[in-house]
Short mmCIF file of C-alpha atoms and ligand atoms in Angstrom, two decimals:
data_model
loop_
_atom_site.label_atom_id
_atom_site.label_comp_id
_atom_site.label_asym_id
_atom_site.label_seq_id
_atom_site.Cartn_x
_atom_site.Cartn_y
_atom_site.Cartn_z
CA MET A 111 -13.01 24.85 25.21
CA HIS A 112 -10.86 21.76 24.91
CA ILE A 113 -7.14 21.27 25.54
CA CYS A 114 -5.27 19.45 22.75
CA PRO A 115 -3.77 16.32 24.32
CA ARG A 116 -0.75 16.52 22.03
CA CYS A 117 0.38 20.19 21.95
CA GLU A 118 -1.80 21.45 24.84
CA SER A 119 -3.14 24.45 22.93
CA ASN A 120 -6.63 25.48 24.06
CA ARG A 121 -8.01 26.28 20.62
CA SER A 122 -9.49 22.93 19.60
CA GLU A 123 -12.79 22.90 17.73
CA VAL A 124 -15.53 20.34 17.25
CA VAL A 125 -15.55 19.10 13.65
CA THR A 126 -18.35 16.55 13.97
CA ARG A 127 -20.75 15.04 16.49
CA SER A 128 -21.91 11.42 16.55
CA PRO A 129 -25.00 10.68 14.45
CA VAL A 130 -26.37 8.98 17.60
CA LYS A 131 -26.86 11.94 19.91
CA GLY A 132 -24.36 12.32 22.75
CA ALA A 133 -22.07 9.38 22.01
CA TRP A 134 -18.97 11.40 21.09
CA GLU A 135 -17.51 14.45 19.36
CA VAL A 136 -14.48 14.66 17.10
CA LEU A 137 -12.11 17.52 17.91
CA LEU A 138 -9.39 19.10 15.81
CA CYS A 139 -6.50 21.21 17.09
CA PRO A 140 -5.75 24.06 14.63
CA VAL A 141 -2.20 24.40 16.01
CA CYS A 142 -0.76 20.88 15.60
CA LEU A 143 -3.68 19.47 13.54
CA PHE A 144 -4.19 16.57 15.96
CA THR A 145 -7.62 14.94 15.72
CA TRP A 146 -9.28 12.88 18.41
CA ARG A 147 -12.65 11.46 19.43
CA THR A 148 -13.90 12.18 22.93
CA SER A 149 -14.77 8.49 23.42
CA GLU A 150 -11.13 7.36 22.92
CA PRO A 151 -9.09 5.93 25.81
CA ASP A 152 -7.62 8.58 28.11
CA SER A 153 -4.09 7.75 26.90
CA ILE A 154 -5.24 9.62 23.79
CA THR A 155 -7.61 12.27 25.16
CA ASP A 156 -5.94 13.37 28.43
CA PRO A 157 -2.96 15.78 27.97
CA ALA A 158 -1.36 14.40 31.17
CA LYS A 159 -1.53 10.81 29.93
CA TYR A 160 -0.64 11.39 26.28
CA LYS A 161 2.64 9.54 25.50
CA SER A 162 5.56 11.92 25.91
CA ALA A 163 7.39 10.63 22.80
CA PHE A 164 4.45 11.82 20.69
CA LYS A 165 3.95 15.23 22.31
CA VAL A 166 4.41 18.20 19.97
CA ASN A 167 5.83 21.56 20.97
CA PRO A 168 3.86 24.27 19.10
CA GLN A 169 7.09 26.26 18.66
CA ASP A 170 8.61 23.44 16.59
CA ILE A 171 5.75 23.29 14.09
CA PRO A 172 6.81 26.22 11.86
CA ASN A 173 10.28 24.64 11.61
CA ALA A 174 9.07 21.20 10.47
CA ALA A 175 10.96 19.99 7.39
CA HIS A 176 9.12 20.50 4.10
CA VAL A 177 8.57 17.15 2.35
CA PRO A 178 8.96 17.66 -0.53
CA PRO A 179 10.60 21.13 -0.57
CA ILE A 180 8.56 23.80 -2.41
CA PRO A 181 10.24 24.18 -5.83
CA GLU A 182 11.19 27.52 -7.44
CA ARG A 183 8.58 28.97 -9.81
CA ILE A 184 9.68 28.63 -13.43
CA MET B 184 -13.30 -12.82 -14.26
CA ALA B 185 -13.62 -9.09 -13.52
CA TYR B 186 -15.48 -8.08 -10.38
CA LYS B 187 -18.26 -5.64 -11.18
CA ASP B 188 -17.51 -3.41 -8.22
CA PHE B 189 -16.31 -3.43 -4.61
CA ARG B 190 -19.54 -5.05 -3.37
CA ASP B 191 -19.25 -7.82 -5.91
CA PHE B 192 -15.84 -8.74 -4.47
CA LEU B 193 -17.20 -8.66 -0.90
CA HIS B 194 -19.98 -11.04 -2.00
CA THR B 195 -17.37 -13.41 -3.40
CA LEU B 196 -15.41 -13.31 -0.16
CA GLU B 197 -18.60 -14.09 1.76
CA LYS B 198 -19.47 -17.00 -0.54
CA GLU B 199 -15.95 -18.41 -0.12
CA GLY B 200 -16.03 -18.14 3.68
CA GLN B 201 -13.47 -15.31 3.60
CA LEU B 202 -15.61 -12.52 5.11
CA LEU B 203 -16.33 -12.32 8.82
CA THR B 204 -19.23 -10.05 9.81
CA ILE B 205 -19.00 -8.47 13.27
CA SER B 206 -22.53 -7.45 14.31
CA ASP B 207 -21.77 -6.83 17.99
CA GLU B 208 -21.37 -3.15 18.78
CA VAL B 209 -17.73 -2.02 18.57
CA LYS B 210 -16.15 1.30 19.48
CA PRO B 211 -14.48 3.18 16.61
CA GLU B 212 -11.37 3.30 18.83
CA PRO B 213 -9.65 1.13 19.77
CA ASP B 214 -11.83 -1.79 18.62
CA LEU B 215 -11.68 -1.45 14.82
CA ALA B 216 -7.89 -1.34 14.68
CA ALA B 217 -7.44 -3.81 17.53
CA ALA B 218 -9.67 -6.43 15.90
CA ASN B 219 -7.77 -6.10 12.64
CA ARG B 220 -4.35 -6.26 14.34
CA ALA B 221 -5.47 -9.36 16.22
CA LEU B 222 -6.69 -10.94 12.98
CA ASN B 223 -3.32 -10.29 11.30
CA ASN B 224 -1.65 -12.06 14.22
CA LEU B 225 -3.70 -15.20 13.49
CA GLY B 226 -1.92 -16.27 10.30
CA ASP B 227 -1.90 -15.80 6.55
CA LYS B 228 -5.29 -17.27 5.61
CA THR B 229 -7.55 -14.87 7.52
CA PRO B 230 -10.86 -13.45 6.23
CA ALA B 231 -11.86 -9.84 5.62
CA LEU B 232 -13.80 -8.12 8.42
CA PHE B 233 -17.16 -6.39 8.01
CA PHE B 234 -18.40 -4.13 10.84
CA ASN B 235 -22.02 -2.94 10.75
CA ASN B 236 -22.64 -1.83 14.34
CA ILE B 237 -20.30 0.96 15.36
CA TYR B 238 -20.84 2.99 18.52
CA GLY B 239 -22.23 6.45 17.81
CA TYR B 240 -22.99 5.78 14.14
CA THR B 241 -26.43 4.94 12.80
CA ASN B 242 -25.59 3.12 9.57
CA ALA B 243 -21.80 3.08 9.09
CA ARG B 244 -20.50 -0.03 7.34
CA ILE B 245 -16.76 -0.65 7.37
CA ALA B 246 -14.84 -3.37 5.54
CA MET B 247 -11.24 -4.09 6.57
CA ASN B 248 -8.52 -6.60 5.71
CA VAL B 249 -10.20 -7.08 2.34
CA MET B 250 -6.99 -8.35 0.75
CA GLY B 251 -5.21 -9.27 3.96
CA SER B 252 -4.38 -12.94 3.30
CA TRP B 253 -3.17 -15.26 0.54
CA PRO B 254 -6.64 -16.75 -0.06
CA ASN B 255 -8.09 -13.25 -0.51
CA HIS B 256 -5.22 -12.35 -2.84
CA ALA B 257 -5.94 -15.48 -4.91
CA LEU B 258 -9.65 -14.55 -5.07
CA MET B 259 -8.66 -11.05 -6.24
CA MET B 260 -7.09 -12.80 -9.25
CA GLY B 261 -10.11 -15.06 -9.71
CA MET B 262 -8.10 -18.13 -8.68
CA PRO B 263 -9.17 -20.83 -6.19
CA LYS B 264 -8.64 -19.55 -2.66
CA ASN B 265 -6.14 -22.28 -1.73
CA THR B 266 -3.77 -21.52 -4.66
CA PRO B 267 -0.15 -21.74 -3.40
CA LEU B 268 1.72 -18.45 -3.25
CA LYS B 269 4.35 -19.42 -5.83
CA GLU B 270 1.58 -20.27 -8.31
CA GLN B 271 -0.05 -16.88 -7.64
CA PHE B 272 3.32 -15.25 -8.38
CA PHE B 273 3.78 -17.01 -11.75
CA GLU B 274 0.15 -16.40 -12.78
CA PHE B 275 0.49 -12.71 -11.88
CA ALA B 276 3.70 -12.57 -13.94
CA ARG B 277 1.89 -14.20 -16.91
CA ARG B 278 -0.95 -11.66 -16.81
CA TYR B 279 1.50 -8.79 -16.28
CA GLU B 280 2.88 -9.59 -19.72
CA GLN B 281 -0.60 -9.05 -21.26
CA PHE B 282 -0.23 -5.33 -20.44
CA PRO B 283 -1.61 -3.00 -21.78
CA VAL B 284 -5.34 -3.75 -22.00
CA PRO B 285 -7.15 -0.50 -23.04
CA VAL B 286 -9.89 0.75 -20.70
CA LYS B 287 -13.65 0.63 -21.26
CA ARG B 288 -15.32 4.04 -20.88
CA GLU B 289 -18.71 4.57 -19.21
CA GLU B 290 -20.88 7.70 -18.98
CA THR B 291 -22.26 7.19 -15.49
CA ALA B 292 -21.34 5.18 -12.41
CA PRO B 293 -23.16 3.97 -9.28
CA PHE B 294 -21.30 6.55 -7.19
CA HIS B 295 -23.15 9.38 -8.94
CA GLU B 296 -26.20 8.60 -6.72
CA VAL B 297 -25.40 11.19 -4.03
CA GLU B 298 -23.46 14.39 -4.71
CA ILE B 299 -22.19 17.06 -2.27
CA THR B 300 -20.61 20.33 -3.39
CA GLU B 301 -21.54 22.71 -0.54
CA ASP B 302 -20.32 22.70 3.07
CA ILE B 303 -18.32 19.53 2.61
CA ASN B 304 -17.42 17.89 5.92
CA LEU B 305 -15.43 14.71 5.51
CA PHE B 306 -15.76 13.97 9.22
CA ASP B 307 -19.55 13.77 8.71
CA ILE B 308 -19.47 11.89 5.43
CA LEU B 309 -16.88 9.19 6.22
CA PRO B 310 -16.70 7.03 9.35
CA LEU B 311 -13.10 7.95 10.16
CA PHE B 312 -11.12 6.49 13.04
CA ARG B 313 -7.64 6.18 14.50
CA LEU B 314 -5.49 3.13 13.74
CA ASN B 315 -2.41 3.23 15.97
CA GLN B 316 -2.00 5.07 19.25
CA GLY B 317 0.67 7.52 18.08
CA ASP B 318 -1.14 8.50 14.86
CA GLY B 319 -1.62 12.24 14.56
CA GLY B 320 -5.17 11.82 13.32
CA PHE B 321 -7.58 9.87 11.15
CA TYR B 322 -6.29 8.67 7.79
CA LEU B 323 -7.44 7.49 4.39
CA ASP B 324 -4.91 4.75 3.70
CA LYS B 325 -6.51 2.53 1.09
CA ALA B 326 -7.85 5.21 -1.22
CA ILE B 327 -6.48 5.53 -4.72
CA LEU B 328 -5.49 8.96 -5.95
CA VAL B 329 -5.57 9.95 -9.63
CA SER B 330 -3.52 12.79 -11.17
CA ARG B 331 -2.12 13.70 -14.55
CA ASP B 332 1.29 14.73 -15.90
CA LEU B 333 1.11 18.46 -16.76
CA ASP B 334 3.94 18.46 -19.32
CA ASP B 335 2.48 15.57 -21.31
CA PRO B 336 -1.24 15.31 -20.50
CA ASP B 337 -2.03 13.37 -23.66
CA THR B 338 0.12 10.33 -22.93
CA TYR B 339 -2.43 8.07 -21.28
CA GLY B 340 0.07 6.09 -19.23
CA LYS B 341 1.32 9.24 -17.51
CA GLN B 342 -2.02 9.62 -15.75
CA ASN B 343 -1.10 8.19 -12.37
CA VAL B 344 -3.21 6.05 -10.06
CA GLY B 345 -1.47 5.56 -6.72
CA LEU B 346 -2.03 4.69 -3.10
CA TYR B 347 -0.88 7.38 -0.69
CA ARG B 348 -1.66 7.90 2.94
CA MET B 349 -3.83 10.98 3.48
CA GLN B 350 -4.56 12.54 6.87
CA VAL B 351 -7.97 14.20 7.24
CA LYS B 352 -6.95 17.57 8.69
CA GLY B 353 -10.03 19.70 8.22
CA LYS B 354 -13.59 19.45 7.01
CA ASN B 355 -12.43 19.59 3.39
CA ARG B 356 -8.66 19.29 3.81
CA LEU B 357 -6.32 16.32 3.53
CA GLY B 358 -2.58 16.08 4.04
CA ILE B 359 -0.66 13.87 1.63
CA GLN B 360 2.79 12.29 1.91
CA PRO B 361 4.44 12.23 -1.53
CA VAL B 362 7.49 9.96 -1.27
CA PRO B 363 9.99 11.32 -3.86
CA GLN B 364 10.30 7.90 -5.54
CA HIS B 365 6.54 7.89 -6.28
CA ASP B 366 4.84 9.43 -9.30
CA ILE B 367 2.62 11.89 -7.41
CA ALA B 368 5.76 13.80 -6.33
CA ILE B 369 6.54 14.48 -10.02
CA HIS B 370 3.04 15.85 -10.68
CA ILE B 371 3.09 18.06 -7.58
CA ARG B 372 6.49 19.48 -8.58
CA GLN B 373 5.25 20.23 -12.12
CA ALA B 374 2.22 22.10 -10.75
CA GLU B 375 4.16 24.01 -8.10
CA GLU B 376 6.80 25.11 -10.62
CA ARG B 377 3.92 26.71 -12.54
CA GLY B 378 2.35 28.10 -9.38
CA GLU B 379 -0.82 26.12 -10.14
CA ASN B 380 -2.94 23.80 -8.05
CA LEU B 381 -2.84 20.14 -9.12
CA LYS B 382 -6.27 18.61 -9.81
CA VAL B 383 -6.73 15.22 -8.18
CA ALA B 384 -9.50 12.68 -7.62
CA ILE B 385 -9.63 10.14 -4.81
CA ALA B 386 -11.60 6.88 -4.92
CA LEU B 387 -12.52 4.87 -1.80
CA GLY B 388 -13.87 1.33 -1.73
CA CYS B 389 -12.57 0.02 -5.07
CA GLU B 390 -12.39 -3.44 -6.64
CA PRO B 391 -9.16 -5.01 -5.42
CA VAL B 392 -7.68 -5.20 -8.93
CA ILE B 393 -7.25 -1.42 -9.25
CA THR B 394 -5.88 -1.21 -5.70
CA THR B 395 -3.37 -3.88 -6.71
CA ALA B 396 -2.38 -2.07 -9.91
CA ALA B 397 -2.15 1.24 -8.01
CA SER B 398 0.27 -0.32 -5.53
CA THR B 399 2.40 -2.03 -8.20
CA PRO B 400 5.69 -0.24 -8.93
CA LEU B 401 4.95 0.26 -12.63
CA LEU B 402 7.15 2.39 -14.85
CA TYR B 403 6.23 6.08 -14.91
CA ASP B 404 4.47 5.93 -18.28
CA GLN B 405 2.60 2.68 -17.68
CA SER B 406 -1.12 3.06 -16.95
CA GLU B 407 -2.45 1.44 -13.80
CA TYR B 408 -5.89 1.17 -15.43
CA GLU B 409 -4.40 -0.72 -18.38
CA MET B 410 -2.54 -2.95 -15.92
CA ALA B 411 -5.77 -3.59 -13.98
CA GLY B 412 -7.25 -4.75 -17.30
CA ALA B 413 -4.33 -7.13 -17.81
CA ILE B 414 -4.63 -8.57 -14.30
CA GLN B 415 -8.41 -9.12 -14.53
CA GLY B 416 -8.24 -10.32 -18.15
CA GLU B 417 -10.76 -7.82 -19.53
CA PRO B 418 -10.89 -4.03 -20.03
CA TYR B 419 -11.10 -2.03 -16.81
CA ARG B 420 -14.13 0.26 -16.59
CA VAL B 421 -13.61 3.98 -15.98
CA VAL B 422 -15.74 7.13 -15.96
CA LYS B 423 -14.62 10.78 -16.19
CA ALA B 424 -14.27 13.03 -13.17
CA LYS B 425 -16.40 16.21 -13.20
CA ASP B 426 -13.86 18.89 -12.29
CA ALA B 427 -10.81 17.60 -14.15
CA ASP B 428 -9.73 15.45 -17.05
CA LEU B 429 -9.18 12.40 -14.86
CA ASP B 430 -10.48 8.82 -15.12
CA LEU B 431 -12.18 7.26 -12.10
CA PRO B 432 -12.77 3.58 -11.27
CA TRP B 433 -16.40 2.81 -12.16
CA GLY B 434 -16.91 0.43 -9.23
CA ALA B 435 -15.83 2.76 -6.39
CA GLU B 436 -18.06 3.48 -3.38
CA VAL B 437 -16.98 7.10 -2.74
CA ILE B 438 -15.21 9.76 -4.85
CA LEU B 439 -13.55 12.96 -3.61
CA GLU B 440 -12.48 15.55 -6.16
CA GLY B 441 -10.11 18.36 -5.29
CA GLU B 442 -6.71 19.97 -5.77
CA VAL B 443 -3.26 19.99 -4.21
CA LEU B 444 -2.73 23.62 -3.10
CA ALA B 445 0.42 25.00 -4.77
CA GLY B 446 3.18 26.01 -2.39
CA GLU B 447 1.37 25.02 0.80
CA ARG B 448 2.93 22.78 3.41
CA GLU B 449 1.25 21.87 6.66
CA TYR B 450 2.15 19.68 9.63
CA GLU B 451 1.23 16.02 9.00
CA GLY B 452 1.75 12.81 10.95
CA PRO B 453 3.07 10.85 12.58
CA PHE B 454 1.50 7.73 11.13
CA GLY B 455 2.26 4.08 11.96
CA GLU B 456 3.80 2.73 8.77
CA PHE B 457 4.53 -0.58 7.00
CA THR B 458 8.11 -0.41 8.31
CA GLY B 459 6.80 -1.15 11.81
CA HIS B 460 7.75 2.39 12.89
CA TYR B 461 5.98 5.74 13.00
CA SER B 462 6.88 8.18 10.26
CA GLY B 463 7.47 11.30 12.40
CA GLY B 464 5.80 14.66 11.77
CA ARG B 465 6.78 16.81 8.78
CA ALA B 466 5.27 19.64 6.73
CA MET B 467 3.57 18.11 3.71
CA PRO B 468 1.30 19.22 0.82
CA VAL B 469 -2.42 19.82 1.32
CA ILE B 470 -5.41 18.73 -0.77
CA GLN B 471 -8.61 20.78 -0.72
CA ILE B 472 -11.77 18.77 -1.51
CA ASN B 473 -14.38 20.54 -3.66
CA ARG B 474 -16.79 17.76 -4.59
CA VAL B 475 -17.87 14.45 -3.05
CA TYR B 476 -20.10 11.81 -4.51
CA HIS B 477 -20.93 8.36 -3.26
CA ARG B 478 -23.27 5.39 -3.49
CA LYS B 479 -26.26 5.33 -1.17
CA GLN B 480 -25.21 3.69 2.10
CA PRO B 481 -21.57 3.48 1.02
CA ILE B 482 -19.30 0.78 2.37
CA PHE B 483 -16.18 2.42 3.73
CA GLU B 484 -13.01 0.44 3.20
CA HIS B 485 -10.08 0.82 5.52
CA LEU B 486 -6.75 -0.89 5.98
CA TYR B 487 -4.91 -1.61 9.22
CA ILE B 488 -1.19 -0.94 8.80
CA GLY B 489 1.55 -1.47 11.34
CA MET B 490 4.21 -3.99 12.31
CA PRO B 491 4.40 -6.52 9.41
CA TRP B 492 2.55 -8.62 8.43
CA THR B 493 -0.65 -6.69 7.84
CA GLU B 494 -2.98 -6.34 4.84
CA THR B 495 -0.41 -4.03 3.22
CA ASP B 496 2.12 -6.86 2.99
CA TYR B 497 -0.32 -9.24 1.25
CA MET B 498 -1.42 -6.43 -1.03
CA ILE B 499 2.05 -5.38 -2.19
CA GLY B 500 3.88 -8.71 -1.93
CA VAL B 501 3.33 -10.42 -5.27
CA ASN B 502 2.87 -7.20 -7.26
CA THR B 503 6.18 -5.80 -6.02
CA SER B 504 8.00 -9.03 -6.80
CA VAL B 505 6.72 -9.31 -10.38
CA PRO B 506 8.01 -5.99 -11.84
CA LEU B 507 11.45 -6.73 -10.35
CA PHE B 508 11.26 -10.21 -11.85
CA GLN B 509 10.34 -8.83 -15.29
CA GLN B 510 12.96 -6.08 -15.25
CA LEU B 511 15.69 -8.52 -14.19
CA LYS B 512 14.53 -10.92 -16.91
CA ASP B 513 14.89 -8.09 -19.46
CA ALA B 514 18.57 -7.98 -18.54
CA PHE B 515 19.15 -11.72 -17.99
CA PRO B 516 16.36 -13.57 -19.86
CA ASN B 517 17.89 -17.04 -19.61
CA GLU B 518 18.90 -16.97 -15.96
CA ILE B 519 16.34 -15.31 -13.68
CA VAL B 520 13.98 -17.92 -12.15
CA ALA B 521 11.85 -16.06 -9.57
CA VAL B 522 11.95 -13.01 -7.27
CA ASN B 523 10.55 -12.67 -3.76
CA ALA B 524 10.46 -8.99 -2.78
CA MET B 525 7.62 -9.46 -0.29
CA TYR B 526 9.45 -8.41 2.85
CA THR B 527 8.68 -4.85 3.96
CA HIS B 528 7.78 -3.78 0.42
CA GLY B 529 11.03 -5.07 -1.04
CA LEU B 530 13.49 -3.54 1.43
CA VAL B 531 14.68 -7.15 1.32
CA ALA B 532 14.61 -8.95 -2.03
CA ILE B 533 15.49 -12.59 -2.70
CA ILE B 534 16.41 -13.53 -6.27
CA SER B 535 16.70 -17.07 -7.61
CA THR B 536 18.96 -17.29 -10.67
CA LYS B 537 21.16 -19.53 -12.75
CA THR B 538 24.80 -18.42 -12.89
CA ARG B 539 26.78 -18.25 -16.12
CA TYR B 540 30.25 -17.69 -14.68
CA GLY B 541 32.00 -16.57 -11.50
CA GLY B 542 30.68 -13.23 -10.17
CA PHE B 543 27.44 -13.44 -12.16
CA ALA B 544 25.12 -13.52 -9.12
CA LYS B 545 26.65 -10.32 -7.79
CA ALA B 546 25.88 -8.61 -11.11
CA VAL B 547 22.26 -9.78 -10.78
CA GLY B 548 22.20 -8.20 -7.32
CA MET B 549 23.63 -4.92 -8.67
CA ARG B 550 20.99 -4.84 -11.40
CA ALA B 551 18.24 -5.23 -8.77
CA LEU B 552 19.60 -2.11 -7.01
CA THR B 553 19.25 -0.06 -10.21
CA THR B 554 15.69 -1.06 -11.16
CA PRO B 555 13.11 1.71 -10.62
CA HIS B 556 11.76 -0.03 -7.51
CA GLY B 557 15.26 -0.95 -6.33
CA LEU B 558 16.23 2.72 -6.23
CA GLY B 559 13.85 3.32 -3.33
CA TYR B 560 13.90 -0.15 -1.75
CA CYS B 561 16.09 -3.30 -2.10
CA LYS B 562 18.41 -2.46 0.80
CA LEU B 563 19.36 -6.11 1.18
CA VAL B 564 19.45 -8.35 -1.91
CA ILE B 565 19.95 -12.08 -1.39
CA VAL B 566 20.83 -14.06 -4.51
CA VAL B 567 20.26 -17.84 -4.48
CA ASP B 568 20.67 -20.70 -6.95
CA GLU B 569 17.97 -21.77 -9.39
CA GLU B 570 17.06 -24.83 -7.26
CA VAL B 571 16.28 -22.65 -4.24
CA ASP B 572 12.65 -21.46 -3.98
CA PRO B 573 12.88 -17.81 -2.90
CA PHE B 574 9.40 -18.06 -1.35
CA ASN B 575 10.59 -20.91 0.90
CA LEU B 576 12.52 -19.20 3.69
CA PRO B 577 14.00 -22.42 5.16
CA GLN B 578 15.57 -23.06 1.77
CA VAL B 579 16.86 -19.48 1.60
CA MET B 580 18.36 -19.80 5.09
CA TRP B 581 20.02 -23.06 4.02
CA ALA B 582 21.61 -21.29 1.05
CA LEU B 583 22.83 -18.43 3.25
CA SER B 584 24.24 -20.78 5.84
CA THR B 585 26.14 -23.03 3.43
CA LYS B 586 26.90 -21.12 0.22
CA LEU B 587 27.94 -17.75 1.59
CA HIS B 588 31.51 -16.85 2.50
CA PRO B 589 31.45 -13.42 4.18
CA LYS B 590 34.90 -12.54 2.81
CA HIS B 591 33.81 -13.03 -0.80
CA ASP B 592 30.04 -12.87 -0.86
CA ALA B 593 28.94 -9.85 1.18
CA VAL B 594 29.08 -6.73 -0.99
CA ILE B 595 28.30 -3.32 0.49
CA VAL B 596 27.60 -0.43 -1.88
CA PRO B 597 27.78 2.91 -0.05
CA GLY B 598 25.65 6.04 -0.35
CA LEU B 599 22.59 4.91 -2.31
CA SER B 600 19.01 6.19 -2.34
CA ILE B 601 16.21 4.68 -0.25
CA LEU B 602 12.72 5.81 0.61
CA PRO B 603 12.91 8.29 3.50
CA LEU B 604 10.48 6.15 5.55
CA ASP B 605 13.23 3.58 6.12
CA PRO B 606 13.87 4.29 9.80
CA GLY B 607 17.51 3.20 9.45
CA SER B 608 18.32 5.62 6.62
CA ASP B 609 20.70 8.41 7.64
CA PRO B 610 20.10 11.08 6.58
CA ALA B 611 16.51 10.08 5.72
CA GLY B 612 16.58 8.83 2.13
CA MET B 613 20.26 7.69 2.09
CA THR B 614 21.70 4.30 2.96
CA HIS B 615 24.40 1.75 2.18
CA LYS B 616 23.02 -1.36 0.51
CA MET B 617 24.14 -4.97 0.69
CA ILE B 618 24.18 -7.90 -1.69
CA LEU B 619 24.54 -11.37 -0.18
CA ASP B 620 25.61 -13.87 -2.81
CA ALA B 621 24.34 -17.25 -1.60
CA THR B 622 24.80 -19.01 -4.93
CA THR B 623 27.26 -21.86 -5.49
CA PRO B 624 30.58 -20.51 -6.83
CA VAL B 625 31.23 -21.43 -10.48
CA ALA B 626 34.41 -21.14 -12.58
CA PRO B 627 36.54 -19.12 -12.60
CA ASP B 628 35.39 -18.46 -9.01
CA ILE B 629 36.83 -21.76 -7.71
CA ARG B 630 36.44 -21.97 -3.93
CA GLY B 631 34.71 -24.04 -1.28
CA HIS B 632 33.92 -27.73 -1.26
CA TYR B 633 30.76 -27.96 -3.35
CA SER B 634 31.38 -30.96 -5.60
CA GLN B 635 29.44 -33.42 -3.40
CA SER B 636 26.03 -31.78 -3.01
CA LEU B 637 23.47 -34.03 -1.35
CA ASP B 638 21.04 -35.90 -3.55
CA SER B 639 17.93 -37.90 -2.58
CA PRO B 640 17.51 -41.67 -2.44
CA LEU B 641 16.16 -43.14 -5.68
CA GLY B 642 12.39 -43.31 -5.93
CA VAL B 643 11.44 -40.34 -3.73
CA ALA B 644 8.99 -38.91 -6.28
CA GLU B 645 7.03 -42.20 -6.44
CA TRP B 646 6.96 -42.43 -2.66
CA GLU B 647 5.72 -38.85 -2.39
CA LYS B 648 2.75 -39.72 -4.61
CA LYS B 649 2.07 -42.98 -2.81
CA LEU B 650 2.22 -41.50 0.69
CA SER B 651 0.14 -38.48 -0.13
CA ARG B 652 -2.55 -40.85 -1.51
CA MET B 653 -2.43 -42.89 1.69
CA LEU B 654 -2.64 -39.77 3.86
CA ARG B 655 -5.74 -38.43 2.12
ZN1 LIG C 873 -2.51 20.42 19.17
#
């Protein structure tokens, strides 16, 4: 189990592993869709060190503005 | 002069000393982006970068900054690498007028070598990596995306080829940002109004001419493939996609075929953009990928984007300036001299023009605001005299400092449209715009003391020749 550095959900999944065994994994958070590689600097991978301006609150995600808005069916 | 494919262009760069191979092991993050950012800081004549030893990968090959300098832009056009920028502009404008050049159709392409239709995992197939520290994920940002108009599928020019940022958000899922001023937004709306998915194809690692055409603000019904033919001076080669009636660039390294899912929006971003700011996170459309094919040992092309100048600015500098130049010339054929809309994709545009009568330059500025590209950009338009070279910023600053009277020459037009990525727009997509008239007033606009403009001593041209010979 991995904690998402950005929204701190604990549901992240491995989407790929390095072709060279054991170098790194790439993880994807299904809540905020953040992606990171385990070999990245800890300012990216560690929830405590992730820049506060870029943190995402999971409760805000459903309210994100639609760009573009979904048009009416005609 | 056409390049056969992406590799052919890389070979040319190498031959011309404009490709730097990095064989030391680098980490995907932060090295790939950091090296490219550092290169962009080193001036406007830098080479492309080729990485072939990336930590954790066995045979990933990544090319970056492929068109990230004026020499590389000149080579894209088949010109000598030291061609001055202004000459590149006028040559681009000359070829632009050769449009349209019909495409050449092929049955097969090198990218048919390897095909994947089951258990697609883009994270396995492509060596993806993060660019800037606040990016929400790994992006495709130099891929071209092809889609077709659903109301009028038979008009060739309405097939669109565009460059859009796409976040890889799942093994076979991408997020796309369709800016409303761009053609893809029209196609997505048409499909969603019908409740249908929109078929798309994405090409990675293309010859630079199609990337250039795809990033040129053409009119809606002008074909990027037919413009690529005009720019390279011979028909552009295309091959049909397998799942949709879409044309693909023959020389691409990797193709992804899929569909924009009707009515779906999903969190995307932020992404460090050409404005020098992050875009923020918003709910955007989603593309599902159903088929991938690629050359054996594909070369993955990527583009570093961030605080200007980066490859983006070289890529969209000349080809943004030329359509504005042509559209202004349509209105004022005897006056418009040149247009420099190279700054932040034309958020600032500098126009050099003759003036027929008082107030004329301001009309030229207003026309720039109403061109198709001006509607989403051109927040600040600077108009200068015909003698001022708009590509020479010291000359432009001289014109601003001596010709402009703020009381008469600064025009603000309120409440106009702008692309929502402009971080100053408020609300996003709305802004006031400004025209600065830095031309010399002419009758009946009689003001200022401009009758004694400075000339040069006699014989300067001869001395220029003589001294440059002696300095050789
Ligand atoms: Zn998350």
